[in-house]
Amino acid sequence: MAAQRLLDLDGVRERLDNEDELVAELARHFIERAPGQLAAVEAAVERADAKALEFAAHSFKSTLAIFGAFPAVAIAQALEDLGHAGKVDGAAVKFTDLATLARQLEREIVSTILEQMR
Amino acid sequence: MKTDSYTVTLDDDPIVSAIVERFVGLPTLAFSSGQALLKRAPSLAHPFGIFVDIHLGISESGLDLVPALRELWPQSPVIVVTASRVEETIAKALAAGAHDFVRKPLSRAEVNARLRVRRAELLARAARDELIVGDLRFDRVKRQIERVGQQCGVVRYLSTTAASLLLCLASAPGSVVSKDELRAKIWGRISVSENAVRKKIFEVRVALRDVSEAVAIETVYGGGVRLTILNEPKEEE
């Protein structure tokens, strides 16, 4: 089975009516916001704070969803669900996967959107 | 900001406001907390629409604000924004009083379609529920009267019977309605004294006087009563 794409750029452009300026604005927003959101998820996992994990994962999921980053969205959703159930078991492993994907996503957004706009 | 010239967003992610502004093509007034929005809202005109995120923080839900927003701006659709795929979340949003919902990631076509359809429905409903007579707006559902164009002006609430009486007269302003006709239309087969009818007319008359400068109940001796609108030509009897 083919691996899911890191981000769905065609889908993003379609939802935004191919408005390049808005796509770039969202890309800049992602680059600014994602590290802080990821750090909030990490902090919640380290503190074993399920409630904070639910909220932080949900917030990050919203940002990831803007780019149709489905593999990362799925992990963020799993972390949110864990937090919602009041649990943090296995959250550290999921967080590591999420952080890896988020870094790849950041690089891809820079190379496929922001550098193209220059 | 003027009525309908802007939208309101309530979301802790500032990008949502930017996206909505671009999609709808109207300026957006962005709030990140419910408290800030509720504090400011009474001084604002009706927005074209309101977009409310469900998850505003660890302990704040946008859904808690929906009833208050509907009360403040009855003609502005409240659209809930959610990243959740869970149907239960949508059900909760609609149960809280949201007119519709959109899922993140937002799509221009979906945002505009849902916003405009819900808005058209609200305006159509308001037109059905409202009766405008002279400078008076009468909301038949809320049984409320107020002066047209005065958003924070005097408002009077009528009893069920008083509202029926006003509706009866306002349905045909200028036409004389006899007291027997009023009795039949408002009380039906219930026997009502002359004094009770007079008291009810007086109750409506006082309410009208409080809110309107142009609409009044006039007694036509030997005939009954009619609703008159000042500065409007009367039909010849």
PDB file of N, CA and C in Angstrom, chain B residues 1 9 46 74 96 98-99 103 105 118 124 126 144 153 162 166 169-171 182 189 195 206 208 219 222 225-226 228:
ATOM      1  N   MET B   1     -18.764  49.496  13.402  1.00  0.00           N
ATOM      2  CA  MET B   1     -19.080  48.792  12.172  1.00  0.00           C
ATOM      3  C   MET B   1     -20.600  48.788  11.951  1.00  0.00           C
ATOM      4  N   THR B   9     -15.489  36.401  14.507  1.00  0.00           N
ATOM      5  CA  THR B   9     -14.940  35.062  14.729  1.00  0.00           C
ATOM      6  C   THR B   9     -14.528  34.936  16.186  1.00  0.00           C
ATOM      7  N   HIS B  46     -25.490  44.208  14.341  1.00  0.00           N
ATOM      8  CA  HIS B  46     -25.610  42.813  13.904  1.00  0.00           C
ATOM      9  C   HIS B  46     -24.523  42.467  12.891  1.00  0.00           C
ATOM     10  N   PRO B  74     -30.145  38.114  16.810  1.00  0.00           N
ATOM     11  CA  PRO B  74     -31.038  37.066  16.296  1.00  0.00           C
ATOM     12  C   PRO B  74     -31.018  36.894  14.785  1.00  0.00           C
ATOM     13  N   ALA B  96     -26.860  23.024  21.022  1.00  0.00           N
ATOM     14  CA  ALA B  96     -26.589  24.260  21.774  1.00  0.00           C
ATOM     15  C   ALA B  96     -27.232  25.477  21.095  1.00  0.00           C
ATOM     16  N   ALA B  98     -26.527  26.305  17.624  1.00  0.00           N
ATOM     17  CA  ALA B  98     -25.810  26.764  16.415  1.00  0.00           C
ATOM     18  C   ALA B  98     -26.698  26.540  15.196  1.00  0.00           C
ATOM     19  N   HIS B  99     -26.624  27.458  14.246  1.00  0.00           N
ATOM     20  CA  HIS B  99     -27.441  27.301  13.041  1.00  0.00           C
ATOM     21  C   HIS B  99     -26.830  26.294  12.076  1.00  0.00           C
ATOM     22  N   ARG B 103     -16.380  22.279   9.033  1.00  0.00           N
ATOM     23  CA  ARG B 103     -15.254  21.524   9.583  1.00  0.00           C
ATOM     24  C   ARG B 103     -13.937  22.104   9.083  1.00  0.00           C
ATOM     25  N   PRO B 105     -10.225  21.338   7.773  1.00  0.00           N
ATOM     26  CA  PRO B 105      -9.824  22.610   7.174  1.00  0.00           C
ATOM     27  C   PRO B 105     -10.993  23.262   6.435  1.00  0.00           C
ATOM     28  N   ARG B 118     -28.011  29.918   5.712  1.00  0.00           N
ATOM     29  CA  ARG B 118     -28.553  30.126   7.068  1.00  0.00           C
ATOM     30  C   ARG B 118     -29.005  31.570   7.269  1.00  0.00           C
ATOM     31  N   ALA B 124     -35.682  35.417   6.337  1.00  0.00           N
ATOM     32  CA  ALA B 124     -37.044  35.056   5.919  1.00  0.00           C
ATOM     33  C   ALA B 124     -37.926  34.828   7.147  1.00  0.00           C
ATOM     34  N   ALA B 126     -37.471  36.090  10.148  1.00  0.00           N
ATOM     35  CA  ALA B 126     -37.709  37.381  10.811  1.00  0.00           C
ATOM     36  C   ALA B 126     -38.820  38.142  10.096  1.00  0.00           C
ATOM     37  N   GLN B 144     -43.138  41.298  21.321  1.00  0.00           N
ATOM     38  CA  GLN B 144     -42.310  42.440  21.703  1.00  0.00           C
ATOM     39  C   GLN B 144     -42.524  43.580  20.715  1.00  0.00           C
ATOM     40  N   GLY B 153     -33.282  50.998  21.861  1.00  0.00           N
ATOM     41  CA  GLY B 153     -34.354  51.851  22.344  1.00  0.00           C
ATOM     42  C   GLY B 153     -35.276  51.118  23.304  1.00  0.00           C
ATOM     43  N   ALA B 162     -52.806  40.761  24.978  1.00  0.00           N
ATOM     44  CA  ALA B 162     -52.500  42.093  24.433  1.00  0.00           C
ATOM     45  C   ALA B 162     -51.859  41.966  23.046  1.00  0.00           C
ATOM     46  N   LEU B 166     -53.206  43.524  19.569  1.00  0.00           N
ATOM     47  CA  LEU B 166     -52.422  44.376  18.681  1.00  0.00           C
ATOM     48  C   LEU B 166     -52.340  43.766  17.278  1.00  0.00           C
ATOM     49  N   LEU B 169     -55.475  44.454  15.353  1.00  0.00           N
ATOM     50  CA  LEU B 169     -55.583  45.829  14.853  1.00  0.00           C
ATOM     51  C   LEU B 169     -54.517  46.129  13.796  1.00  0.00           C
ATOM     52  N   ALA B 170     -53.304  45.593  14.015  1.00  0.00           N
ATOM     53  CA  ALA B 170     -52.189  45.923  13.118  1.00  0.00           C
ATOM     54  C   ALA B 170     -52.293  45.199  11.777  1.00  0.00           C
ATOM     55  N   SER B 171     -53.107  44.155  11.719  1.00  0.00           N
ATOM     56  CA  SER B 171     -53.266  43.433  10.454  1.00  0.00           C
ATOM     57  C   SER B 171     -53.956  44.306   9.413  1.00  0.00           C
ATOM     58  N   LEU B 182     -63.504  42.155  18.334  1.00  0.00           N
ATOM     59  CA  LEU B 182     -62.300  41.912  19.136  1.00  0.00           C
ATOM     60  C   LEU B 182     -62.523  40.744  20.082  1.00  0.00           C
ATOM     61  N   ARG B 189     -64.981  31.980  22.542  1.00  0.00           N
ATOM     62  CA  ARG B 189     -66.266  31.742  23.207  1.00  0.00           C
ATOM     63  C   ARG B 189     -66.249  32.133  24.689  1.00  0.00           C
ATOM     64  N   ASN B 195     -65.612  45.920  30.556  1.00  0.00           N
ATOM     65  CA  ASN B 195     -64.504  46.518  31.303  1.00  0.00           C
ATOM     66  C   ASN B 195     -63.172  45.792  31.016  1.00  0.00           C
ATOM     67  N   VAL B 206     -50.968  51.957  26.238  1.00  0.00           N
ATOM     68  CA  VAL B 206     -49.845  52.445  27.050  1.00  0.00           C
ATOM     69  C   VAL B 206     -48.523  51.930  26.482  1.00  0.00           C
ATOM     70  N   LEU B 208     -47.877  51.086  23.427  1.00  0.00           N
ATOM     71  CA  LEU B 208     -47.599  51.790  22.166  1.00  0.00           C
ATOM     72  C   LEU B 208     -47.039  53.181  22.435  1.00  0.00           C
ATOM     73  N   THR B 219     -60.122  55.499  19.544  1.00  0.00           N
ATOM     74  CA  THR B 219     -61.485  55.009  19.774  1.00  0.00           C
ATOM     75  C   THR B 219     -62.426  55.701  18.792  1.00  0.00           C
ATOM     76  N   GLY B 222     -69.014  54.672  19.240  1.00  0.00           N
ATOM     77  CA  GLY B 222     -70.126  53.914  18.676  1.00  0.00           C
ATOM     78  C   GLY B 222     -69.681  52.858  17.694  1.00  0.00           C
ATOM     79  N   VAL B 225     -62.561  50.382  17.758  1.00  0.00           N
ATOM     80  CA  VAL B 225     -61.225  50.986  17.822  1.00  0.00           C
ATOM     81  C   VAL B 225     -60.491  50.714  16.512  1.00  0.00           C
ATOM     82  N   ARG B 226     -59.458  51.501  16.303  1.00  0.00           N
ATOM     83  CA  ARG B 226     -58.610  51.230  15.131  1.00  0.00           C
ATOM     84  C   ARG B 226     -57.181  51.679  15.438  1.00  0.00           C
ATOM     85  N   THR B 228     -54.141  53.727  14.345  1.00  0.00           N
ATOM     86  CA  THR B 228     -53.860  54.831  13.422  1.00  0.00           C
ATOM     87  C   THR B 228     -52.361  55.068  13.331  1.00  0.00           C
TER      88      THR B 228
END
